[in-house]
Amino acid sequence: MRFLIIILLLFISSFGLAQSKSNVDTTIVRDVDVVPQFRGGQPAWQSFLQKTIDIRNAIEDMDSTQYVDFGLRQTAILEFTVCEDGEVCEIDILNESKISPAFAEEAIRVMKRSPKWKPAMKNNKAVRTRFRQPITAILDQF
């Protein structure tokens, strides 16, 4: 009988946790008054990229066929969610078939390391929204 009560209590508590997680507002607001922005603007974004991106593996992984298919200059067009607290999540590459797999992997890695952004605003309230940001690199063996 005790065993059954313990199992029932575990079930009820885990059900409550699952319900509380599903109450999180995951609505994406597309029509915002102020778009999200990397803290410090474009100069800070460029600095972050220069310090964080490491294209050596992408260069080493590219063979002559990939240079023909993707070119030396590649731009990953990233789309991601900026949450109300500025956290970056749900990162996608929109043009993954047009860039080398190694560069796509590096672009995702860099975005996952991004510090918090200034969130989008709607009616003076921070909201979740999707944002597009390109990352361009010259994959040249020097």
Short mmCIF file of C-alpha atoms in Angstrom, two decimals:
data_model
loop_
_atom_site.label_atom_id
_atom_site.label_comp_id
_atom_site.label_asym_id
_atom_site.label_seq_id
_atom_site.Cartn_x
_atom_site.Cartn_y
_atom_site.Cartn_z
CA MET A 1 0.00 0.00 0.00
CA ARG A 2 2.84 2.42 0.85
CA PHE A 3 4.47 1.60 -2.46
CA LEU A 4 1.27 2.50 -4.32
CA ILE A 5 0.96 5.81 -2.42
CA ILE A 6 4.59 6.70 -3.21
CA ILE A 7 4.08 5.96 -6.90
CA LEU A 8 0.86 8.00 -6.91
CA LEU A 9 2.63 10.96 -5.22
CA LEU A 10 5.51 10.79 -7.72
CA PHE A 11 3.04 10.72 -10.60
CA ILE A 12 1.09 13.70 -9.25
CA SER A 13 4.23 15.75 -8.59
CA SER A 14 5.70 15.02 -12.02
CA PHE A 15 2.36 15.84 -13.65
CA GLY A 16 2.36 19.19 -11.83
CA LEU A 17 5.91 19.93 -13.06
CA ALA A 18 4.94 19.11 -16.63
CA GLN A 19 1.91 21.38 -16.40
CA SER A 20 3.89 24.28 -14.92
CA LYS A 21 6.45 24.06 -17.74
CA SER A 22 3.73 24.16 -20.37
CA ASN A 23 2.38 27.42 -18.93
CA VAL A 24 5.46 29.30 -20.13
CA ASP A 25 4.49 31.81 -22.81
CA THR A 26 6.23 30.76 -26.02
CA THR A 27 4.34 33.17 -28.26
CA ILE A 28 6.47 34.73 -30.96
CA VAL A 29 5.55 38.37 -31.58
CA ARG A 30 6.32 39.34 -35.17
CA ASP A 31 5.01 42.93 -35.23
CA VAL A 32 7.26 44.65 -32.67
CA ASP A 33 7.81 48.33 -31.90
CA VAL A 34 11.56 47.91 -31.29
CA VAL A 35 13.57 45.06 -32.84
CA PRO A 36 16.06 43.12 -30.72
CA GLN A 37 19.63 44.36 -30.80
CA PHE A 38 22.99 42.98 -29.82
CA ARG A 39 24.08 44.91 -26.72
CA GLY A 40 26.51 47.57 -27.90
CA GLY A 41 25.14 47.59 -31.45
CA GLN A 42 26.97 46.68 -34.65
CA PRO A 43 30.50 47.48 -33.37
CA ALA A 44 30.00 45.15 -30.39
CA TRP A 45 28.56 42.44 -32.68
CA GLN A 46 31.63 42.66 -34.95
CA SER A 47 33.92 42.48 -31.92
CA PHE A 48 32.05 39.45 -30.57
CA LEU A 49 32.36 37.68 -33.92
CA GLN A 50 36.07 38.44 -34.26
CA LYS A 51 36.76 37.09 -30.76
CA THR A 52 34.48 34.05 -30.99
CA ILE A 53 34.45 32.68 -34.53
CA ASP A 54 37.08 30.12 -35.45
CA ILE A 55 36.96 29.23 -39.13
CA ARG A 56 40.12 27.09 -39.14
CA ASN A 57 38.15 23.83 -39.07
CA ALA A 58 35.85 25.06 -41.83
CA ILE A 59 38.90 25.90 -43.96
CA GLU A 60 40.61 22.57 -43.23
CA ASP A 61 37.42 20.59 -43.98
CA MET A 62 36.84 22.20 -47.37
CA ASP A 63 38.11 20.30 -50.37
CA SER A 64 38.30 21.63 -53.92
CA THR A 65 34.74 20.46 -54.67
CA GLN A 66 33.35 22.40 -51.71
CA TYR A 67 35.27 25.51 -52.79
CA VAL A 68 33.51 25.24 -56.14
CA ASP A 69 30.11 24.46 -54.58
CA PHE A 70 30.17 27.06 -51.80
CA GLY A 71 32.89 29.55 -52.69
CA LEU A 72 35.50 31.28 -50.56
CA ARG A 73 33.11 33.89 -49.20
CA GLN A 74 30.22 32.30 -47.35
CA THR A 75 27.32 33.91 -45.53
CA ALA A 76 25.24 31.95 -43.04
CA ILE A 77 21.81 33.51 -42.66
CA LEU A 78 20.76 32.70 -39.12
CA GLU A 79 17.27 33.02 -37.73
CA PHE A 80 16.78 32.69 -34.01
CA THR A 81 14.48 33.61 -31.16
CA VAL A 82 15.38 36.43 -28.81
CA CYS A 83 13.43 35.83 -25.60
CA GLU A 84 12.00 38.46 -23.27
CA ASP A 85 15.16 38.27 -21.14
CA GLY A 86 17.41 38.63 -24.21
CA GLU A 87 18.46 34.97 -24.30
CA VAL A 88 19.14 33.57 -27.78
CA CYS A 89 17.59 30.18 -28.61
CA GLU A 90 15.96 28.15 -31.38
CA ILE A 91 18.77 28.87 -33.85
CA ASP A 92 18.28 27.89 -37.49
CA ILE A 93 20.34 28.43 -40.62
CA LEU A 94 18.04 29.45 -43.46
CA ASN A 95 20.54 28.83 -46.27
CA GLU A 96 22.30 25.71 -44.96
CA SER A 97 22.49 24.12 -48.43
CA LYS A 98 24.45 27.14 -49.72
CA ILE A 99 27.29 27.02 -47.17
CA SER A 100 29.78 24.34 -46.21
CA PRO A 101 28.70 22.01 -43.39
CA ALA A 102 31.73 22.99 -41.28
CA PHE A 103 30.93 26.70 -41.58
CA ALA A 104 27.27 26.01 -40.73
CA GLU A 105 28.40 24.18 -37.60
CA GLU A 106 30.67 27.06 -36.61
CA ALA A 107 27.95 29.66 -37.16
CA ILE A 108 25.59 27.72 -34.87
CA ARG A 109 28.34 27.33 -32.25
CA VAL A 110 29.01 31.08 -32.28
CA MET A 111 25.32 31.98 -31.89
CA LYS A 112 24.97 29.56 -28.98
CA ARG A 113 27.78 31.48 -27.23
CA SER A 114 26.12 34.84 -27.83
CA PRO A 115 25.55 36.95 -24.74
CA LYS A 116 22.04 38.20 -24.07
CA TRP A 117 20.59 40.71 -26.51
CA LYS A 118 18.35 43.69 -25.85
CA PRO A 119 14.93 42.08 -26.37
CA ALA A 120 12.26 43.25 -28.78
CA MET A 121 9.65 45.59 -27.35
CA LYS A 122 5.91 45.78 -27.98
CA ASN A 123 3.85 48.36 -26.09
CA ASN A 124 6.83 49.03 -23.77
CA LYS A 125 7.01 45.34 -22.83
CA ALA A 126 9.81 42.90 -23.68
CA VAL A 127 8.55 40.13 -25.99
CA ARG A 128 9.86 37.03 -27.76
CA THR A 129 10.52 37.47 -31.45
CA ARG A 130 12.42 35.88 -34.32
CA PHE A 131 15.42 37.72 -35.73
CA ARG A 132 17.67 37.22 -38.75
CA GLN A 133 21.38 37.87 -38.61
CA PRO A 134 23.98 37.03 -41.26
CA ILE A 135 27.49 35.86 -40.45
CA THR A 136 29.99 36.14 -43.30
CA ALA A 137 33.45 34.60 -43.48
CA ILE A 138 36.20 34.31 -46.06
CA LEU A 139 37.30 30.69 -46.04
CA ASP A 140 40.67 31.10 -47.67
CA GLN A 141 43.78 29.14 -46.84
CA PHE A 142 46.43 31.78 -46.41
#
